[in-house]
Short mmCIF file of C-alpha atoms and ligand atoms in Angstrom, two decimals:
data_model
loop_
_atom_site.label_atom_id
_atom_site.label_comp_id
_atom_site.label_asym_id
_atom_site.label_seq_id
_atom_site.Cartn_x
_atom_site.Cartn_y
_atom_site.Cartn_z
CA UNK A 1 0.00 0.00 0.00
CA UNK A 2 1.63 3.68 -1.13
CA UNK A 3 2.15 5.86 1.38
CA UNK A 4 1.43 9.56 0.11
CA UNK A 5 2.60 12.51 1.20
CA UNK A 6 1.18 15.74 0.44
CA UNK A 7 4.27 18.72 0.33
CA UNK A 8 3.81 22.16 0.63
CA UNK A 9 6.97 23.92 -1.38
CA UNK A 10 5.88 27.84 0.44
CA UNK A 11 8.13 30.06 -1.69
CA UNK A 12 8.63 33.27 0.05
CA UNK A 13 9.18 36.43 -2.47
CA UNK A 14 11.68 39.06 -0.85
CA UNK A 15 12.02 39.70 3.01
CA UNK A 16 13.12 43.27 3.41
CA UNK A 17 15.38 44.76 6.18
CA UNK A 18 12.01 46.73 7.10
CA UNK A 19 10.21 43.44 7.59
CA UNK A 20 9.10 41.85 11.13
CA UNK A 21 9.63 38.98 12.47
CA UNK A 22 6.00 39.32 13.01
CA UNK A 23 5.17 40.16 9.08
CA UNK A 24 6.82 37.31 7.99
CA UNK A 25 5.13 34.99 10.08
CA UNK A 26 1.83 36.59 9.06
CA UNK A 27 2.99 35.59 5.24
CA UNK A 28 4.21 32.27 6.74
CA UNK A 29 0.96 31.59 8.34
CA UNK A 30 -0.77 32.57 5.22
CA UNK A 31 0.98 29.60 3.57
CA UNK A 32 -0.27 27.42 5.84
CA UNK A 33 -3.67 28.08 5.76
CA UNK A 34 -3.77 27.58 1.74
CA UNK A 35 -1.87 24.51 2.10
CA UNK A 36 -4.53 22.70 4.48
CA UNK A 37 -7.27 24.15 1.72
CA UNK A 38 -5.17 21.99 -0.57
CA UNK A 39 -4.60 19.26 1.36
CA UNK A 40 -1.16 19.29 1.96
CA UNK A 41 0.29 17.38 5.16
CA UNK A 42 3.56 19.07 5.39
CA UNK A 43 4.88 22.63 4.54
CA UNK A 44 8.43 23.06 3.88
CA UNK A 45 9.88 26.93 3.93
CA UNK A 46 13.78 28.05 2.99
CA UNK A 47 16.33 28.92 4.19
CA UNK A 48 16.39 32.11 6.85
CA UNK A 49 13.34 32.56 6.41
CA UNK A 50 12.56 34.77 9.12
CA UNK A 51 14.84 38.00 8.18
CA UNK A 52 16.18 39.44 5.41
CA UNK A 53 19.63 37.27 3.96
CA UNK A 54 22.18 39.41 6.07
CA UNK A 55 25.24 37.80 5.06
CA UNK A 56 24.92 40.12 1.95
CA UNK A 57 26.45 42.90 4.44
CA UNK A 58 29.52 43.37 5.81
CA UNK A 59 29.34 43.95 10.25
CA UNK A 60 30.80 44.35 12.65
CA UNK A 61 28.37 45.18 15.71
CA UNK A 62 27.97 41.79 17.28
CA UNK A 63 24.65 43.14 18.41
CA UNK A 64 23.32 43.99 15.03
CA UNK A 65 24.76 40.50 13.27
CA UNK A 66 22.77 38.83 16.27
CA UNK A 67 19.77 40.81 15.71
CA UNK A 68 19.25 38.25 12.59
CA UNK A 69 19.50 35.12 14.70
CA UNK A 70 16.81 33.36 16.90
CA UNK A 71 17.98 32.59 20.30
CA UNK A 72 14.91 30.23 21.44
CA UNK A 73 12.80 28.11 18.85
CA UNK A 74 10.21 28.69 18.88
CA UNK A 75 10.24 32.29 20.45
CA UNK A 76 7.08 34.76 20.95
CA UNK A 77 7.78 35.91 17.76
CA UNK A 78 7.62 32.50 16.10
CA UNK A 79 5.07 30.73 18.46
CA UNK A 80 1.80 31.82 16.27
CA UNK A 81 3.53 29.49 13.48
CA UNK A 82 3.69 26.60 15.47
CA UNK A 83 0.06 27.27 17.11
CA UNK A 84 -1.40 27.71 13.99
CA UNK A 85 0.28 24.88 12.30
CA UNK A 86 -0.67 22.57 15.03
CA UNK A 87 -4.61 23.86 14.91
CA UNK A 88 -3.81 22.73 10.99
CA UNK A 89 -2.95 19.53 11.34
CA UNK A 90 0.29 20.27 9.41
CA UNK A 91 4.23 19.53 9.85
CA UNK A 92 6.41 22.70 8.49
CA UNK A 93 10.53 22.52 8.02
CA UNK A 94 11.98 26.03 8.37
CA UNK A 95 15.24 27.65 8.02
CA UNK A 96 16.56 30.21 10.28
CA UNK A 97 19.84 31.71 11.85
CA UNK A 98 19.95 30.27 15.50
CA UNK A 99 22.36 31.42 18.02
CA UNK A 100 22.83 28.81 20.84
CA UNK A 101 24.86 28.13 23.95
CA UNK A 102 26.55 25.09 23.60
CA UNK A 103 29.54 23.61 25.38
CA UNK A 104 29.88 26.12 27.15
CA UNK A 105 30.12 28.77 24.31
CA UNK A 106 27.62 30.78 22.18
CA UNK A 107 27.33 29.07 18.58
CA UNK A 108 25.73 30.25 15.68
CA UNK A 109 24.69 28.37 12.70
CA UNK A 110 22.20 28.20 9.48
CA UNK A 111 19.88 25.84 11.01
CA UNK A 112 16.57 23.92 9.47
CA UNK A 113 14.35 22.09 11.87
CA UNK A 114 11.25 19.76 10.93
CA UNK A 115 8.16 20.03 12.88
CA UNK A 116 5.75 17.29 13.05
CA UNK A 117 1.77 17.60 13.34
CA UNK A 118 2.01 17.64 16.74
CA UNK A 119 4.13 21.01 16.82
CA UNK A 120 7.55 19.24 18.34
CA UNK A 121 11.02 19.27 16.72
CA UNK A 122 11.39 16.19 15.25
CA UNK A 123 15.09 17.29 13.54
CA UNK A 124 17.45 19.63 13.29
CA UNK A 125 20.31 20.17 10.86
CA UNK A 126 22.99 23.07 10.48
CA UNK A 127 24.51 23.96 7.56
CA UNK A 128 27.73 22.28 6.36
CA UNK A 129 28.50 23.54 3.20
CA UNK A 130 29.12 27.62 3.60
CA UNK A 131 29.75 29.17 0.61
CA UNK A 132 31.34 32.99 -0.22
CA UNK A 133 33.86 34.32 2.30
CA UNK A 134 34.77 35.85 5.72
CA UNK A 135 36.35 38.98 5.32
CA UNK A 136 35.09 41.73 3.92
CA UNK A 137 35.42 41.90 0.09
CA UNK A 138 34.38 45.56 -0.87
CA UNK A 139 34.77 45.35 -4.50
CA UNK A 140 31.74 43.23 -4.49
CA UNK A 141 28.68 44.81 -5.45
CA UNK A 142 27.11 42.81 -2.00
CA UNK A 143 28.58 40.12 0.38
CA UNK A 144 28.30 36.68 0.77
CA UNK A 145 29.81 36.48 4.12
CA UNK A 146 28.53 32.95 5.26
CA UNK A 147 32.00 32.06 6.43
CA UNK A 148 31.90 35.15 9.02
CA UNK A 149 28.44 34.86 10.84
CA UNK A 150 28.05 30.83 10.91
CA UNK A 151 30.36 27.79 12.44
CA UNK A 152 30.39 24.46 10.18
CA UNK A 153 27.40 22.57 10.99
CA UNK A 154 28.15 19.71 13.96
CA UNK A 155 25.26 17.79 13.39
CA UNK A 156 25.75 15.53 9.93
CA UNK A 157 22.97 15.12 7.49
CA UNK A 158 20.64 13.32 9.96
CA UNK A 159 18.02 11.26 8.32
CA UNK A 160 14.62 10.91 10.90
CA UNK A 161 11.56 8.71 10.64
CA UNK A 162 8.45 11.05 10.19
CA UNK A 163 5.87 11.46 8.36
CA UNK A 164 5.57 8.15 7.52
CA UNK A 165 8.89 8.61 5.60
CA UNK A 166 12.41 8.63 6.10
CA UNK A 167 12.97 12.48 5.99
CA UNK A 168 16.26 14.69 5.91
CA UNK A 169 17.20 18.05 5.49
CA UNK A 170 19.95 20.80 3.70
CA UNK A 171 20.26 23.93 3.52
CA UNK A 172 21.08 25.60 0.05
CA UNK A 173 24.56 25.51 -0.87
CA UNK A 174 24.54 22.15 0.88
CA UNK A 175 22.45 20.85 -2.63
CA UNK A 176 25.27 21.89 -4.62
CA UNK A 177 27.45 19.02 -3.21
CA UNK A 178 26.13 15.34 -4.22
CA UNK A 179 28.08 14.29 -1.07
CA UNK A 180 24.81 15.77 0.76
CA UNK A 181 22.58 13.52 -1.01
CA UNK A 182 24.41 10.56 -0.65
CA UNK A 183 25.15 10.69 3.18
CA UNK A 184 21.71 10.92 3.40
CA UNK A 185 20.71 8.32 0.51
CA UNK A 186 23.22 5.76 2.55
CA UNK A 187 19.98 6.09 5.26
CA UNK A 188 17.52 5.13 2.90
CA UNK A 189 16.59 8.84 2.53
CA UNK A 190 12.91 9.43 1.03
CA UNK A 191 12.95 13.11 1.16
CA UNK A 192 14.95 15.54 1.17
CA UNK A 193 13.31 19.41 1.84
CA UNK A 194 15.58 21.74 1.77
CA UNK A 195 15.58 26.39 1.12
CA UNK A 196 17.84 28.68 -0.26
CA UNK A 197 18.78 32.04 -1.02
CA UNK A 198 20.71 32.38 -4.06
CA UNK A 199 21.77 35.78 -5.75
CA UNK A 200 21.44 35.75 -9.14
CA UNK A 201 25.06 37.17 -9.62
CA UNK A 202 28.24 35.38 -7.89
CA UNK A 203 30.69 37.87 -8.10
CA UNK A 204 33.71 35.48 -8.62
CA UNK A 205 32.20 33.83 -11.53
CA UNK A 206 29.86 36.29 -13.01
CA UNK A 207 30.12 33.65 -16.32
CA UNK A 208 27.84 31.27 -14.11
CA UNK A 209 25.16 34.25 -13.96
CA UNK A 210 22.95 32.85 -16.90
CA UNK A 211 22.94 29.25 -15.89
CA UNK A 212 21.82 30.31 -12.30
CA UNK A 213 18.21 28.22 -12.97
CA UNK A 214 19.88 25.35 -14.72
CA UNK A 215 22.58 24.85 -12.01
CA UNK A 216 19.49 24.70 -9.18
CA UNK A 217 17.58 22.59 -11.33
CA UNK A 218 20.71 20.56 -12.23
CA UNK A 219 21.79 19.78 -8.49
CA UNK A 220 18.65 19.05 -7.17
CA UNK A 221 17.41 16.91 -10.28
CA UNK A 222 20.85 14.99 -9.82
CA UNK A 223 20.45 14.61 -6.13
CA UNK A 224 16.95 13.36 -6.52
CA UNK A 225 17.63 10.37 -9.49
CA UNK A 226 20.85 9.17 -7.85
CA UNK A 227 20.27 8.72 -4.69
CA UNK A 228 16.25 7.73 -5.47
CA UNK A 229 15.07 10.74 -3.33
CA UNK A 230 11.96 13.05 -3.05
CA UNK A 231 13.72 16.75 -3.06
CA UNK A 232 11.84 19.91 -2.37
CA UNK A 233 13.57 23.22 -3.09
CA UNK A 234 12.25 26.18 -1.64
CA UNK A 235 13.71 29.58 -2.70
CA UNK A 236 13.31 32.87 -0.86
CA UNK A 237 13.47 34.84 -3.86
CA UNK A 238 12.96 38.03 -5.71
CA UNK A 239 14.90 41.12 -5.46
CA UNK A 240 15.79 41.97 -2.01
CA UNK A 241 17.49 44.73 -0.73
CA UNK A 242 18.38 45.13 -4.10
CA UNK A 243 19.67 41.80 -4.61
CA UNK A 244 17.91 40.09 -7.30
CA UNK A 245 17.46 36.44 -6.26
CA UNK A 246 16.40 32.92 -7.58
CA UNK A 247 12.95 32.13 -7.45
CA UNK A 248 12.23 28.65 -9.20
CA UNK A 249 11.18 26.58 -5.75
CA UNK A 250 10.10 23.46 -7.22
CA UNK A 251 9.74 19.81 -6.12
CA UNK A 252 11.68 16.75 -7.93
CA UNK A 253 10.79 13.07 -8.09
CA UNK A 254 13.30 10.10 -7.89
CA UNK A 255 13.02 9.82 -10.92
CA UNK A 256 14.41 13.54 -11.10
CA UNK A 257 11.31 14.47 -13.03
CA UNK A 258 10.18 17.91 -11.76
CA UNK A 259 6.72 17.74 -10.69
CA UNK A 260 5.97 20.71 -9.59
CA UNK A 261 7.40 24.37 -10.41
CA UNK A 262 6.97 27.84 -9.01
CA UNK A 263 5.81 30.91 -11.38
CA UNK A 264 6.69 33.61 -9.64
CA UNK A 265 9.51 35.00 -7.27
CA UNK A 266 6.79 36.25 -4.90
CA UNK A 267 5.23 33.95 -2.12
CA UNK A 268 3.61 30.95 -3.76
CA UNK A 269 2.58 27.81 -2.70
CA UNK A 270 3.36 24.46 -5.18
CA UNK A 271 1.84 21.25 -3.87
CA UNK A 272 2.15 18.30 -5.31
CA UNK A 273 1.45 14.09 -3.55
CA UNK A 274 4.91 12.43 -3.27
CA UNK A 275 4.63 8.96 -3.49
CA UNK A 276 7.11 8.37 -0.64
CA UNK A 277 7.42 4.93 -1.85
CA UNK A 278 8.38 6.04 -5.43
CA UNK A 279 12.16 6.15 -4.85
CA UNK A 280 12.13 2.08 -4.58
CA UNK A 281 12.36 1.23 -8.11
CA UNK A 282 15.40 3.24 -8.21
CA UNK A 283 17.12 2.27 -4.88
CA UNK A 284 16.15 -1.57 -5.79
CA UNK A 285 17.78 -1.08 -9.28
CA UNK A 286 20.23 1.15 -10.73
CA UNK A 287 20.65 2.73 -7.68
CA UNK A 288 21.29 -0.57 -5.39
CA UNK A 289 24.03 0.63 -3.15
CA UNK A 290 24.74 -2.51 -1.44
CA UNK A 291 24.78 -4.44 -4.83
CA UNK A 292 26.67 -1.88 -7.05
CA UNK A 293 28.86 0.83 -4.80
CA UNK A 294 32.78 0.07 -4.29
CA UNK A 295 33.37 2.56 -1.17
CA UNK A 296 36.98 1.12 -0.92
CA UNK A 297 37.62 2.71 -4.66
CA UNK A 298 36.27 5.93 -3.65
CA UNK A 299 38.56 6.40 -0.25
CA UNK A 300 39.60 9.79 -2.16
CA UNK A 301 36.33 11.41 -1.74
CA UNK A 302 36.66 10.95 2.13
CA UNK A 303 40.40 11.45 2.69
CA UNK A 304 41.12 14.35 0.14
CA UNK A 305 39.53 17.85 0.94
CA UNK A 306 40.92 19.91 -2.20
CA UNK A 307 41.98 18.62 -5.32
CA UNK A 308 45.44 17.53 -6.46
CA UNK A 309 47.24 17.11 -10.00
CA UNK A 310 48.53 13.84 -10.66
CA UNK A 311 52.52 13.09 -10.34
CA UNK A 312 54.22 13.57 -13.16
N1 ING B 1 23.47 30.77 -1.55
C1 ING B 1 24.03 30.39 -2.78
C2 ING B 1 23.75 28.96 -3.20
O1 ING B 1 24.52 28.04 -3.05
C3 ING B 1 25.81 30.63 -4.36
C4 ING B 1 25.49 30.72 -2.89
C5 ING B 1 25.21 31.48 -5.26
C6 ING B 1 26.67 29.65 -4.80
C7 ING B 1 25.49 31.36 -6.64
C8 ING B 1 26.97 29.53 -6.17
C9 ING B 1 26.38 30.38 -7.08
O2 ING B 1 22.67 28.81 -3.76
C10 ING B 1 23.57 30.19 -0.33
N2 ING B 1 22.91 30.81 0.67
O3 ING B 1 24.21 29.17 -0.13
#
């Protein structure tokens, strides 16, 4: 007997310096009330969703840089989203900055956490894969400073049981990397949700400008097929504080057929009833791992960081 999920990809258009806390969960709840009209049973949002994407802008006032993170989850800020969502019925994965004391120290990190029905945290993940830089770079037209306000994620790629699925998380860059996918495809991965934020212009490689829809379709498309995965990109998009960003949330199959596609870069909701058992023909097949992977051929991947030439 299939077991169906309904998904909620709730694109968010541009989040403004100007904008609340408070106005963005008003948009957020919005979402959540047209996905139960549509029958969804889970609701996944990107990455920082709650503020605008600082890391465009170069600070140095601790206070201001952790005016963008959340320092309780929820808070009374964020509560109404988990109220709401629970008088729904519905699960939600969201992305935000969180700034936590742990081992003794504060820690900050690009966090997503999945919420089940029943309005507990049923996973967390921080970000792994940072991209842009740390320092200050002021020949860009805006930053991308990642490196400077978040610590390498310490938690893995955790794959839960929920949902009646096996269901992991990322956080943009992170989809980039088909080491994501597999970690989490070596669980038996079903779905993977996962946000992002992505300017439409990367300042060190301005020539990768035009293929910005094709490289986010590419990643996730290849994630999906070869690791026999539900993925559900969610874009916080549109241009904000005059950074034009990618729009284009969709949700791929495991087939790496995309089934669903966003039209706009404003908030919209794309739904579409993942066969959570769909990824088995794949995983059973071409993508047998037990059957068909050599792990002691690929030692490189795990032992070498950066690439090297060969001798000679
Ligand atoms: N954003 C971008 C992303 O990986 C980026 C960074 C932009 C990388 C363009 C390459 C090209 O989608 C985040 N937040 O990781």
């Amino acid at each position: 007997m299939s077991r169906f999920l309904t998904v909620g990809a709730a694109q968010m258009g541009p989040v403004q310096r100007s904008h609340t806390r408070r106005d963005v969960v008003e948009r957020m709840i919005v979402h959540l009330r047209e996905a139960r009209r549509m029958g969804c049973d889970l609701v996944v949002f990107p990455e920082l969703t709650l503020t605008t994407f600082f890391p465009r802008w170069w600070m140095t006032d601790q206070a201001e840089i952790d005016s963008f993170f959340e320092k309780e989850m929820p808070s009374n800020e964020t509560a109404p989203l988990f109220t709401e969502a629970k008088r729904l019925g519905l699960g939600f994965s969201v992305g935000y900055a969180e700034l936590v004391n742990e081992g003794g120290r504060v820690r900050r990190f690009n966090t997503a956490i999945l919420v089940g029905p029943d309005g507990r945290i049923a996973s967390k993940y921080r970000k792994v894969h940072l991209p842009g830089h740390a320092e200050h770079e002021p020949q860009r037209p805006f930053q991308h400073l990642e490196k400077r306000y978040f610590e390498v994620g310490n938690l893995g790629f955790p794959v839960v049981k929920a949902f009646g699925g096996n269901m992991g998380m990322c956080v943009c860059n992170d989809r980039r990397w088909p080491e994501t996918y597999r970690v989490m495809g070596l669980q038996n991965v079903e779905m993977v949700m996962l946000g992002y934020n992505t300017p439409l212009h990367n300042a060190p490689s301005p020539d990768h400008d035009e293929h910005s829809w094709f490289h986010n379709q590419l990643s996730m498309q290849a994630g999906a097929y070869q690791n026999g995965t539900w993925v559900i990109g969610v874009a916080k998009g549109g241009t904000e504080e005059g950074v034009p960003s990618l729009a284009d949330s969709q949700i791929v199959s495991p087939s790496g057929k995309v089934v669903a596609r966003a039209g706009s870069d404003r908030d919209e909701l794309i739904v579409h009833r993942c066969d959570l058992d769909a990824g088995k023909s794949y995983t059973s097949t071409t993508f047998d791992f037990e059957r068909h992977r050599r792990p002691d051929v690929y030692r490189l991947i795990v032992e070498r960081r950066g690439a090297r030439p060969p001798a000679g």
